[in-house]
XYZ file of C-alpha atoms in Angstrom:
744
model
C -35.429 -67.483 -25.180
C -31.928 -68.939 -25.253
C -29.211 -67.224 -23.201
C -26.356 -65.807 -25.249
C -23.299 -67.072 -23.437
C -21.040 -68.169 -26.298
C -17.691 -66.434 -26.851
C -16.750 -67.708 -30.257
C -17.028 -64.194 -31.685
C -14.428 -62.531 -29.427
C -11.863 -62.319 -32.233
C -14.250 -60.446 -34.517
C -15.161 -58.031 -31.720
C -11.478 -57.377 -31.098
C -10.994 -56.437 -34.750
C -13.937 -54.046 -34.598
C -12.635 -52.516 -31.352
C -9.237 -51.772 -32.941
C -10.948 -49.238 -35.191
C -11.118 -46.962 -32.189
C -7.869 -48.074 -30.553
C -6.103 -44.740 -30.844
C -9.023 -42.873 -29.305
C -9.361 -45.521 -26.597
C -5.715 -45.045 -25.649
C -6.421 -41.377 -25.090
C -9.761 -41.822 -23.293
C -10.630 -43.711 -20.079
C -12.258 -47.120 -20.266
C -15.773 -46.803 -21.697
C -18.416 -47.019 -18.987
C -21.453 -49.121 -20.035
C -24.599 -49.497 -17.945
C -26.683 -52.652 -18.575
C -30.362 -52.063 -17.730
C -32.896 -54.930 -17.937
C -35.437 -56.226 -15.449
C -34.373 -59.752 -16.380
C -31.331 -60.475 -14.238
C -30.327 -63.469 -16.379
C -30.296 -61.316 -19.507
C -28.200 -58.655 -17.796
C -25.723 -61.330 -16.699
C -25.637 -62.867 -20.159
C -24.882 -59.497 -21.824
C -22.275 -58.833 -19.158
C -20.548 -62.125 -19.926
C -20.488 -61.376 -23.650
C -18.854 -57.988 -23.070
C -16.574 -59.076 -20.228
C -13.592 -59.764 -22.490
C -13.662 -56.218 -23.869
C -11.977 -53.298 -22.139
C -15.226 -51.937 -20.771
C -16.290 -50.775 -17.330
C -19.638 -52.627 -16.927
C -22.417 -51.924 -14.434
C -25.522 -54.215 -14.172
C -28.851 -52.715 -13.041
C -32.240 -54.490 -13.011
C -34.416 -51.513 -12.027
C -35.068 -48.512 -14.312
C -35.327 -46.117 -11.344
C -32.004 -47.352 -9.997
C -30.587 -46.802 -13.480
C -31.772 -43.145 -13.415
C -30.235 -42.622 -9.968
C -26.973 -44.213 -11.124
C -26.757 -41.977 -14.204
C -27.461 -38.949 -12.017
C -24.489 -39.743 -9.814
C -21.989 -41.315 -12.222
C -20.649 -40.680 -15.688
C -21.513 -43.236 -18.352
C -20.765 -43.510 -22.036
C -23.428 -45.997 -23.097
C -26.621 -47.522 -21.756
C -27.858 -50.909 -23.044
C -31.547 -50.531 -22.349
C -34.526 -52.915 -22.440
C -37.842 -51.331 -23.499
C -40.348 -53.443 -21.628
C -39.759 -52.969 -17.900
C -42.073 -52.441 -14.900
C -42.394 -49.013 -13.267
C -40.766 -47.229 -16.231
C -40.436 -48.529 -19.766
C -37.402 -47.884 -21.945
C -38.989 -44.916 -23.740
C -39.656 -43.159 -20.447
C -36.094 -43.772 -19.314
C -34.812 -42.221 -22.571
C -37.093 -39.207 -22.056
C -35.674 -38.682 -18.564
C -32.120 -38.994 -19.944
C -32.927 -36.285 -22.516
C -34.714 -34.047 -20.012
C -31.871 -34.215 -17.519
C -29.284 -33.758 -20.268
C -27.276 -36.863 -19.399
C -24.323 -37.147 -21.761
C -24.824 -40.803 -22.520
C -25.666 -42.862 -25.626
C -28.444 -45.458 -25.676
C -28.573 -48.835 -27.419
C -31.948 -50.582 -27.177
C -31.973 -54.342 -26.655
C -35.590 -55.457 -26.650
C -37.842 -58.293 -27.523
C -40.611 -55.919 -28.708
C -41.964 -56.841 -32.136
C -44.155 -53.768 -32.438
C -42.828 -51.402 -35.111
C -43.999 -48.426 -33.075
C -41.595 -49.382 -30.287
C -38.694 -49.287 -32.724
C -39.863 -45.983 -34.240
C -40.169 -44.438 -30.747
C -36.630 -45.492 -29.963
C -35.247 -44.089 -33.224
C -37.025 -40.770 -32.676
C -35.339 -40.516 -29.321
C -31.917 -40.791 -30.975
C -30.780 -44.244 -30.005
C -27.335 -45.333 -31.184
C -28.504 -48.857 -32.046
C -31.412 -51.248 -31.886
C -31.111 -55.004 -31.292
C -34.031 -57.436 -31.191
C -33.942 -60.360 -28.802
C -32.705 -62.924 -29.438
C -29.556 -61.560 -31.162
C -26.266 -63.024 -32.344
C -23.258 -62.299 -30.075
C -21.327 -60.748 -32.979
C -24.203 -58.327 -33.524
C -24.051 -57.227 -29.895
C -20.294 -56.679 -29.985
C -20.478 -54.837 -33.282
C -23.394 -52.633 -32.205
C -21.708 -51.680 -28.919
C -18.387 -50.933 -30.660
C -20.112 -48.801 -33.300
C -22.160 -46.958 -30.677
C -19.045 -46.144 -28.654
C -17.256 -45.018 -31.815
C -20.189 -42.760 -32.691
C -20.162 -41.400 -29.129
C -16.478 -40.600 -29.497
C -16.985 -38.904 -32.857
C -19.809 -36.787 -31.482
C -17.654 -35.714 -28.532
C -14.837 -34.783 -30.895
C -17.252 -32.902 -33.093
C -18.583 -30.944 -30.128
C -15.008 -30.160 -29.076
C -14.122 -28.937 -32.574
C -17.275 -26.824 -32.747
C -16.481 -25.370 -29.335
C -12.947 -24.571 -30.396
C -14.204 -22.931 -33.570
C -16.637 -20.818 -31.595
C -13.899 -19.826 -29.144
C -11.545 -19.058 -32.018
C -14.145 -16.865 -33.685
C -14.904 -15.028 -30.464
C -11.192 -14.655 -29.776
C -10.594 -13.291 -33.277
C -13.334 -10.725 -32.894
C -12.044 -9.816 -29.443
C -8.438 -9.522 -30.587
C -9.224 -7.322 -33.552
C -11.213 -4.909 -31.413
C -8.901 -4.930 -28.399
C -5.514 -5.073 -30.085
C -3.113 -2.341 -28.965
C -2.794 -1.454 -32.644
C -5.192 0.360 -34.927
C -6.312 -2.013 -37.692
C -7.815 -0.369 -40.760
C -8.496 -0.637 -44.478
C -8.632 2.256 -46.923
C -10.074 2.407 -50.412
C -8.249 3.782 -53.414
C -9.562 7.275 -52.674
C -7.991 7.276 -49.223
C -11.248 6.817 -47.304
C -11.522 4.452 -44.375
C -13.577 1.355 -45.114
C -12.880 -0.338 -41.779
C -11.230 0.607 -38.499
C -11.245 -1.227 -35.177
C -12.244 0.075 -31.740
C -8.649 0.944 -30.770
C -8.923 4.178 -32.751
C -11.549 5.469 -30.349
C -9.460 4.560 -27.302
C -6.345 6.290 -28.605
C -7.693 9.157 -30.674
C -11.248 9.689 -29.480
C -12.837 8.933 -32.881
C -15.561 6.297 -33.085
C -15.667 3.798 -35.907
C -18.786 5.420 -37.318
C -17.093 8.832 -37.407
C -14.083 7.592 -39.364
C -15.518 5.082 -41.823
C -16.038 6.939 -45.091
C -13.746 9.833 -44.045
C -10.412 10.660 -45.684
C -7.261 9.670 -43.761
C -6.138 13.325 -43.673
C -8.809 13.852 -40.999
C -6.520 12.375 -38.351
C -3.006 12.950 -39.778
C -0.881 15.807 -38.451
C -0.517 18.559 -41.059
C 3.287 18.321 -41.077
C 3.137 14.601 -41.868
C 0.605 14.686 -44.722
C 3.245 14.306 -47.417
C 4.646 11.131 -45.871
C 1.123 9.925 -45.140
C 0.231 10.144 -48.833
C 2.816 7.469 -49.655
C 1.843 5.366 -46.655
C -1.934 5.366 -46.957
C -1.960 5.026 -50.742
C 0.642 2.281 -50.904
C 0.345 0.166 -54.069
C 3.327 -2.098 -53.626
C 3.150 -5.573 -52.152
C 5.472 -7.905 -50.273
C 8.852 -6.650 -49.102
C 8.545 -3.488 -51.223
C 5.532 -2.214 -49.274
C 5.910 0.559 -46.704
C 7.267 -0.577 -43.345
C 7.704 1.186 -40.022
C 6.827 4.670 -41.218
C 6.318 7.031 -38.296
C 3.393 9.446 -38.451
C 1.768 11.728 -35.912
C -1.994 11.386 -35.588
C -4.245 14.046 -34.141
C -6.565 13.461 -31.240
C -10.190 14.477 -31.378
C -9.857 15.641 -27.798
C -7.881 18.879 -27.827
C -6.608 18.187 -24.325
C -4.888 15.040 -25.508
C -1.435 15.359 -26.996
C -0.466 14.245 -30.478
C 0.547 10.622 -30.661
C 3.210 8.939 -32.751
C 2.251 5.906 -34.826
C 4.350 3.316 -36.540
C 2.439 2.245 -39.693
C 3.022 -1.069 -41.321
C 1.064 -1.121 -44.565
C 0.339 -3.919 -46.943
C -1.504 -3.670 -50.268
C -4.140 -6.366 -50.568
C -2.645 -9.220 -52.557
C -4.612 -10.337 -55.649
C -5.213 -13.905 -54.498
C -7.156 -12.640 -51.509
C -10.327 -12.921 -53.470
C -12.495 -11.705 -50.646
C -10.854 -8.303 -50.893
C -10.056 -7.994 -54.597
C -12.154 -7.496 -57.638
C -11.350 -9.321 -60.843
C -12.130 -8.096 -64.366
C -14.567 -10.019 -66.521
C -11.853 -11.478 -68.724
C -10.018 -12.556 -65.584
C -6.738 -11.266 -66.955
C -6.546 -8.064 -64.935
C -6.527 -7.526 -61.196
C -7.841 -4.336 -59.758
C -6.652 -2.794 -56.477
C -9.525 -1.499 -54.411
C -7.872 -0.735 -51.101
C -4.988 -0.844 -48.629
C -4.713 -2.713 -45.358
C -2.772 -1.175 -42.479
C -1.671 -1.645 -38.918
C -0.857 1.509 -36.947
C 1.004 0.921 -33.711
C 1.099 3.602 -31.005
C 4.769 4.250 -30.250
C 4.306 7.417 -28.200
C 5.673 5.750 -25.063
C 8.478 4.205 -27.100
C 9.461 7.654 -28.377
C 9.448 8.946 -24.816
C 11.509 5.975 -23.703
C 13.985 6.606 -26.523
C 14.251 10.217 -25.434
C 14.803 9.102 -21.809
C 17.403 6.551 -22.860
C 19.139 9.118 -25.033
C 19.111 11.565 -22.133
C 20.396 9.013 -19.635
C 23.162 8.000 -22.025
C 24.650 11.485 -21.817
C 23.305 13.035 -18.590
C 23.390 12.174 -14.917
C 19.845 11.444 -13.766
C 20.383 12.718 -10.224
C 21.893 16.148 -10.957
C 20.899 16.735 -14.620
C 24.566 17.365 -15.348
C 26.448 15.853 -18.302
C 27.877 12.442 -17.454
C 31.291 10.986 -18.159
C 30.442 10.076 -21.773
C 29.213 13.526 -22.752
C 32.054 15.214 -20.860
C 34.679 13.224 -22.760
C 32.932 13.989 -26.051
C 32.970 17.716 -25.330
C 36.559 17.519 -24.117
C 37.610 15.856 -27.367
C 35.973 18.646 -29.378
C 37.543 21.300 -27.143
C 41.008 19.795 -27.665
C 40.527 19.843 -31.446
C 39.371 23.453 -31.289
C 42.255 24.460 -28.988
C 44.809 22.764 -31.220
C 43.429 24.532 -34.285
C 43.317 27.952 -32.632
C 46.376 27.618 -30.357
C 44.335 28.281 -27.222
C 44.381 26.732 -23.763
C 41.774 24.718 -21.958
C 41.626 23.528 -18.357
C 40.195 20.350 -16.863
C 39.204 20.260 -13.200
C 38.619 17.200 -11.063
C 36.453 18.062 -8.045
C 36.017 15.595 -5.169
C 33.869 16.452 -2.145
C 35.563 16.247 1.260
C 33.660 14.370 3.956
C 30.713 13.357 1.801
C 30.799 9.670 2.748
C 30.319 10.201 6.522
C 27.375 12.515 5.786
C 25.900 10.002 3.360
C 26.338 7.151 5.849
C 24.975 9.147 8.782
C 21.979 10.893 7.226
C 21.166 8.279 4.588
C 21.364 8.119 0.812
C 18.293 10.265 0.229
C 19.879 13.180 2.091
C 23.155 12.403 0.330
C 21.428 12.658 -3.046
C 19.821 15.935 -2.006
C 23.234 17.266 -1.003
C 24.736 16.269 -4.365
C 21.968 18.071 -6.238
C 22.502 21.256 -4.237
C 26.278 21.045 -4.669
C 25.822 20.661 -8.446
C 23.543 23.692 -8.513
C 26.029 25.861 -6.613
C 28.971 24.821 -8.755
C 27.049 25.434 -11.979
C 26.325 29.042 -10.981
C 30.068 29.822 -11.019
C 30.707 28.734 -14.601
C 30.936 30.746 -17.765
C 28.752 30.169 -20.761
C 30.327 27.356 -22.751
C 31.924 25.662 -19.712
C 30.882 22.116 -18.831
C 30.289 20.706 -15.371
C 29.815 16.925 -15.281
C 29.212 14.344 -12.585
C 31.447 11.332 -13.186
C 31.069 9.397 -9.940
C 29.438 9.326 -6.522
C 30.814 12.630 -5.206
C 33.189 13.373 -8.081
C 32.728 16.121 -10.658
C 34.771 17.216 -13.658
C 34.840 20.664 -15.230
C 35.848 21.700 -18.759
C 36.976 25.310 -19.204
C 37.640 25.999 -22.908
C 39.194 29.113 -24.483
C 41.274 30.130 -21.472
C 43.351 33.250 -21.844
C 45.387 32.424 -18.759
C 45.561 29.448 -16.368
C 44.822 31.911 -13.569
C 41.254 32.037 -14.870
C 40.895 28.378 -13.856
C 42.215 29.227 -10.392
C 39.621 31.989 -10.091
C 36.788 29.564 -10.867
C 38.227 27.031 -8.394
C 38.180 29.721 -5.676
C 34.549 30.469 -6.525
C 33.752 26.778 -6.157
C 35.379 26.637 -2.722
C 33.660 29.833 -1.602
C 30.232 28.610 -2.766
C 30.659 25.357 -0.833
C 31.753 27.190 2.295
C 28.185 28.151 3.122
C 26.317 25.366 5.003
C 23.694 23.231 3.307
C 20.217 22.953 4.801
C 19.048 19.338 4.677
C 15.590 19.501 6.230
C 16.264 20.661 9.785
C 19.980 19.897 9.775
C 22.870 22.118 8.696
C 25.694 20.314 6.890
C 29.137 21.647 6.011
C 31.187 20.264 3.172
C 34.266 21.255 1.190
C 36.072 20.060 -1.919
C 39.531 19.126 -3.127
C 40.182 20.303 -6.685
C 42.869 19.253 -9.152
C 43.530 21.238 -12.347
C 45.309 20.216 -15.559
C 45.918 22.641 -18.443
C 46.124 21.884 -22.166
C 48.669 21.655 -23.728
C 51.058 22.118 -20.783
C 49.865 19.114 -18.771
C 48.711 16.862 -21.594
C 47.450 16.842 -25.157
C 44.941 14.012 -24.977
C 41.653 13.627 -23.173
C 42.962 10.706 -21.097
C 46.073 12.567 -19.953
C 44.215 15.730 -18.959
C 41.599 13.880 -16.885
C 44.203 11.617 -15.283
C 46.527 14.490 -14.403
C 43.665 16.534 -12.947
C 42.757 13.474 -10.861
C 46.342 13.126 -9.628
C 46.408 16.807 -8.656
C 43.135 16.369 -6.761
C 44.520 13.433 -4.752
C 47.622 15.452 -4.000
C 45.349 18.149 -2.598
C 43.618 15.515 -0.483
C 46.914 14.501 1.110
C 47.845 18.136 1.771
C 44.770 18.927 3.831
C 41.787 19.169 1.440
C 39.490 22.188 0.917
C 41.740 23.793 -1.702
C 42.962 23.386 -5.284
C 46.231 22.392 -6.899
C 47.553 22.602 -10.459
C 49.129 19.453 -11.831
C 52.878 19.087 -11.622
C 54.924 16.246 -13.076
C 56.338 15.500 -9.623
C 52.831 14.517 -8.526
C 52.732 11.672 -11.036
C 56.094 10.438 -9.815
C 54.720 10.415 -6.280
C 51.553 8.684 -7.450
C 53.611 5.991 -9.182
C 55.602 5.543 -6.002
C 52.347 4.944 -4.134
C 51.419 2.226 -6.605
C 54.817 0.599 -6.143
C 54.416 0.959 -2.372
C 51.053 -0.789 -2.442
C 52.524 -3.654 -4.487
C 55.485 -4.014 -2.126
C 53.156 -4.035 0.868
C 51.618 -7.263 -0.389
C 55.037 -8.921 -0.012
C 56.048 -7.258 3.254
C 54.617 -10.020 5.485
C 56.383 -12.814 3.595
C 59.652 -10.855 3.683
C 59.343 -10.306 7.447
C 59.549 -6.533 6.975
C 56.785 -5.616 9.462
C 57.510 -4.840 13.106
C 55.444 -3.741 16.101
C 56.463 -0.671 18.089
C 55.002 0.142 21.491
C 54.373 3.673 22.795
C 54.193 3.648 26.613
C 51.121 5.049 28.365
C 52.180 6.768 31.568
C 50.599 7.732 34.855
C 51.690 11.372 34.905
C 51.652 11.533 38.691
C 53.906 8.548 39.414
C 55.716 8.212 36.121
C 54.821 4.521 35.950
C 54.170 2.829 32.621
C 50.599 1.560 32.924
C 50.161 0.333 29.381
C 51.192 0.759 25.767
C 49.713 1.366 22.360
C 50.897 -1.086 19.681
C 51.841 0.673 16.442
C 52.869 -1.065 13.236
C 56.064 -0.132 11.394
C 57.309 -1.230 7.987
C 61.056 -1.647 7.632
C 61.103 -0.880 3.936
C 64.305 -2.066 2.236
C 64.702 1.194 0.299
C 62.732 3.882 2.165
C 63.630 2.909 5.703
C 61.165 2.685 8.585
C 57.651 3.777 7.576
C 54.967 4.705 10.110
C 51.481 3.216 9.947
C 50.055 6.417 8.489
C 52.363 6.076 5.488
C 51.175 2.664 4.354
C 47.952 1.615 6.102
C 45.785 3.847 3.842
C 47.141 1.846 0.888
C 46.341 -1.352 2.754
C 42.700 -0.272 3.154
C 42.427 0.777 -0.490
C 43.957 -2.478 -1.759
C 42.127 -4.948 0.494
C 45.137 -5.821 2.671
C 43.845 -4.419 5.961
C 42.409 -7.702 7.194
C 45.646 -9.575 6.471
C 47.774 -6.937 8.228
C 45.405 -6.843 11.215
C 45.640 -10.623 11.633
C 49.422 -10.400 11.570
C 49.429 -7.502 14.060
C 47.179 -9.217 16.617
C 49.213 -12.430 16.518
C 52.447 -10.464 16.862
C 51.159 -8.518 19.900
C 49.792 -11.662 21.584
C 53.110 -13.465 21.078
C 55.047 -10.447 22.408
C 52.875 -10.303 25.527
C 53.573 -13.999 26.115
C 57.316 -13.338 25.871
C 57.073 -10.428 28.323
C 54.945 -12.484 30.687
C 57.521 -15.272 30.603
C 60.241 -12.784 31.566
C 58.108 -11.399 34.391
C 57.699 -7.967 32.813
C 53.994 -7.915 33.605
C 52.721 -5.282 31.139
C 49.261 -4.402 32.402
C 47.618 -3.488 29.062
C 48.495 -3.170 25.354
C 46.022 -1.482 23.035
C 45.601 -2.401 19.364
C 43.997 -0.188 16.720
C 41.263 -2.110 14.930
C 40.078 -1.102 11.448
C 36.299 -0.836 10.903
C 36.765 -3.296 8.032
C 37.618 -5.997 10.571
C 34.392 -5.492 12.520
C 32.406 -5.687 9.277
C 33.642 -9.236 8.702
C 31.830 -10.658 11.734
C 34.515 -13.134 12.889
C 37.168 -10.884 14.440
C 36.037 -11.607 18.017
C 36.305 -15.363 17.505
C 39.749 -15.106 15.917
C 41.020 -12.663 18.545
C 39.976 -14.901 21.450
C 41.534 -17.916 19.726
C 44.857 -16.101 19.371
C 44.735 -14.933 22.995
C 44.111 -18.479 24.161
C 46.848 -19.814 21.886
C 49.386 -17.354 23.297
C 48.371 -18.168 26.852
C 47.871 -14.535 27.902
C 45.078 -12.919 29.863
C 42.361 -11.218 27.754
C 42.547 -8.282 30.191
C 46.041 -7.501 28.855
C 44.517 -6.519 25.510
C 42.587 -3.370 24.697
C 40.954 -2.792 21.311
C 40.921 0.790 20.025
C 38.124 1.708 17.626
C 37.275 5.019 15.970
C 33.945 6.777 16.277
C 33.056 5.844 12.699
C 32.473 2.272 13.878
C 29.450 3.530 15.822
C 27.721 4.710 12.655
C 29.137 2.449 9.964
C 27.555 -0.852 10.983
C 26.524 -0.392 14.615
C 24.692 -3.680 15.172
C 27.475 -5.790 13.692
C 30.124 -3.860 15.630
C 28.077 -4.028 18.827
C 27.849 -7.817 18.624
C 31.584 -8.265 18.060
C 32.665 -5.802 20.744
C 30.344 -7.322 23.356
C 31.895 -10.744 22.719
C 35.346 -9.256 23.315
C 34.280 -7.294 26.389
C 32.539 -10.309 27.932
C 35.807 -12.223 27.596
C 37.694 -9.457 29.459
C 39.202 -7.502 26.560
C 39.005 -3.714 27.038
C 37.374 -1.418 24.461
C 38.695 2.112 23.869
C 37.354 4.833 21.538
C 40.266 6.516 19.753
C 40.258 10.103 18.432
C 37.111 10.809 20.426
C 35.363 14.056 19.471
C 36.553 14.139 15.852
C 33.828 11.949 14.354
C 30.065 11.851 14.065
C 28.987 9.339 16.693
C 26.194 10.096 19.131
C 26.316 9.611 22.880
C 23.402 7.208 22.516
C 25.583 4.876 20.437
C 28.498 5.409 22.796
C 26.461 4.258 25.777
C 25.400 1.095 23.949
C 28.994 0.038 23.280
C 30.991 -1.642 26.080
C 33.528 1.186 26.161
C 36.134 1.147 28.925
C 38.353 4.032 27.792
C 38.072 7.315 25.877
C 41.166 8.748 24.215
C 41.438 12.524 23.794
C 42.573 13.168 20.234
C 45.999 14.758 19.758
C 44.423 17.603 17.758
C 42.640 18.790 20.934
C 45.750 18.289 23.080
C 47.805 20.303 20.598
C 45.508 23.282 21.151
C 46.557 23.446 24.816
C 49.050 26.292 24.839
C 48.895 27.493 28.429
C 48.591 25.680 31.690
C 46.021 28.193 32.923
C 44.045 28.418 29.664
C 40.492 27.244 29.012
C 39.986 24.444 26.487
C 36.328 23.415 26.574
C 36.544 20.423 24.200
C 39.178 18.736 26.348
C 37.160 19.430 29.483
C 34.013 18.099 27.796
C 35.665 14.795 26.863
C 36.988 14.331 30.387
C 33.555 15.188 31.801
C 31.832 12.697 29.483
C 34.252 9.957 30.491
C 33.585 10.664 34.167
C 29.805 10.777 33.679
C 29.642 7.357 31.983
C 32.273 5.822 34.275
C 35.135 5.096 31.860
C 38.857 5.836 31.835
C 40.344 8.678 29.815
C 43.744 8.841 28.105
C 45.276 11.853 26.382
C 47.472 11.176 23.353
C 49.994 13.456 21.662
C 51.209 15.109 24.903
C 54.403 16.948 24.057
C 54.835 19.744 26.646
C 54.873 20.094 30.407
C 52.072 22.672 30.137
C 49.825 20.193 28.349
C 50.595 17.538 30.942
C 49.843 19.821 33.896
C 46.587 21.108 32.352
C 45.345 17.610 31.639
C 46.275 16.380 35.113
C 44.490 19.314 36.768
C 41.424 18.638 34.587
C 41.266 15.024 35.781
C 43.151 13.138 33.047
C 46.251 11.485 34.560
C 47.003 8.781 31.960
C 48.878 10.136 28.949
C 51.054 9.175 26.025
C 53.229 11.297 23.806
C 56.763 12.401 23.051
C 56.980 14.242 26.360
C 57.255 10.815 27.933
C 58.255 8.294 25.241
C 58.277 7.899 21.519
C 57.057 4.587 20.060
C 59.730 1.985 20.853
C 60.677 -1.395 19.417
C 59.853 -4.297 21.720
C 63.423 -4.615 23.037
C 63.707 -0.902 23.941
C 60.260 -0.920 25.507
C 61.400 -3.814 27.685
C 64.487 -1.857 28.790
C 62.484 1.311 29.565
C 59.904 -0.669 31.529
C 62.625 -2.328 33.559
C 64.327 1.004 34.276
C 61.072 2.527 35.520
C 60.515 -0.503 37.723
C 64.010 -0.197 39.187
C 63.628 3.527 39.838
C 60.354 2.939 41.591
C 61.848 0.143 43.642
C 64.685 2.425 44.756
C 62.120 5.057 45.732
C 63.556 7.807 43.584
C 61.982 11.057 44.619
C 62.119 12.607 41.192
C 61.272 10.986 37.940
C 62.672 12.423 34.709
C 61.594 11.007 31.357
């Protein structure tokens, strides 16, 4: 038998292979296994196919071929029939039994017709008799691979169709919507399984029953138009809401959004056609019922939240303004008065920060409940902010009636609030504006009540004030003041004053507290208390603090150069500065730049620092203390800090607040708070300074109690730097001359 090694038919084979070029680009190279016990024949076939883009494997043993197919994927096997051990038919039987996904082309020299019939019965893709023409081999292999590809695509399409059918059946029965059809008499002809899940009715119970079985009695009239819809297209019923009854009495009625479509005539599977084919006859309606019960609840919640405060169940700002608008119209028509109150809680933020927001929310709810109990029928109490409430009092006979309700508010808040195991006290500042005296529009009344409330805040809180036009003038002045403060640094209008701290026994100046002053071009010298609150509200506190620290450091350098030798100057530090996280680094840089000792500086903080952001503050203060800067707690005893926090902070000095010192009326009296602060300072090993000392009796009492360092008008008022220098020098000279008596 001649070997087939010629390649003159490569061009023809290439043309045949292009028929499957697109599929070949998408699929990996076809894997072909050549199986023949004649090694020369296997090599010859390999050489004929070598120019094609095939992955060829040559095997001369049928058992090795079976093992190879068990371990590797193959697309086509070129198989000889007459082989030792196993013939080609047996190999094909094993391929079928083991379900190998591979096609078979027989290449055999068998002349027996039964051999060919056996191969055909076993589903071979082609049959070539040896010897064969090379073109026949190339064509047969190409056709076999093409058939293999088509079969794979067919199986994929069949699989997709089966999946699609299963998915369709699954979707119809598991859709969140009820799918149904109804005949012309209103009886269900089909309904999916969702009806049982939502309503408790099985498909068998509903098919054949009238739709009125499940429709709420009050919705039957609308249901008649929905379930017996005869229109098609855009004219058909859309988004009609109906309530359907549940078979289970314990289940509530559910709302359904029905989208109904009449079966269109060209849907032949669902329509009947008359014999003359000129008339179309409607025999049913198709519908989709969507459960919108949760949507209705959500709409109700959204509607509620749009007009009510979720925390307190009070009307919110939107509803309050709407009611105020109506009240103004009514008052204008009937020539009556109305009052608007603005209520702001005093001291709520420290409680909220200390006890947490959950306790703060609980407190707000209880406050709202107490305030509501003091209102008349027809009055409106609303929550418009964190701890801010507004009140509408329509149909007032006299503005004094508003004052009476304000007093009731204050009295109701006077009683402590029980938050778990902790008693909390709180008060309120109330501003009142009256229509039409204080304004004729909603905006004016609310704004004027707000201005009156802030005026009450500045006057001491825990009371109420009626609006007066002078308050708005003062409020406008505050706005102008805040704007001018932004330019004060550039205009060189700020100046540091220094209040000496004195050893009461010797009269020596042992330190000073640095206090900022604003030399306002129109209002004169303003104290820190008159403008620093505006700085905090308008975000200028950090800028002013930076200026203050640099000014104090530079002043200490000047005094050091003159040999004044001020032992310590304390600077009040805002909690906002400690929140930034870089104040310690900047402070030490300025100290180093001025060339002064860190021990000459003392930072005064308030107790609120201990609870506002304790870890951040602790880190910054430790950096300062480790560098030698002293830490003092100002206004000690007036805040909410705990001794546990106090012991964690590197405190060197406690300052007795002037409010406690002011209470000292007699030298021989008993003032336990003052004694307690001095005792605490002694127990934790820190210094103590009393501020606001104004009388000899206060000085003697404090000295006898163990506090010898003091500051106040009894000794010195805050002084500009030049006057402080003169006073310090005078004290030094008097001490040098050993004066027996020192008089301030």
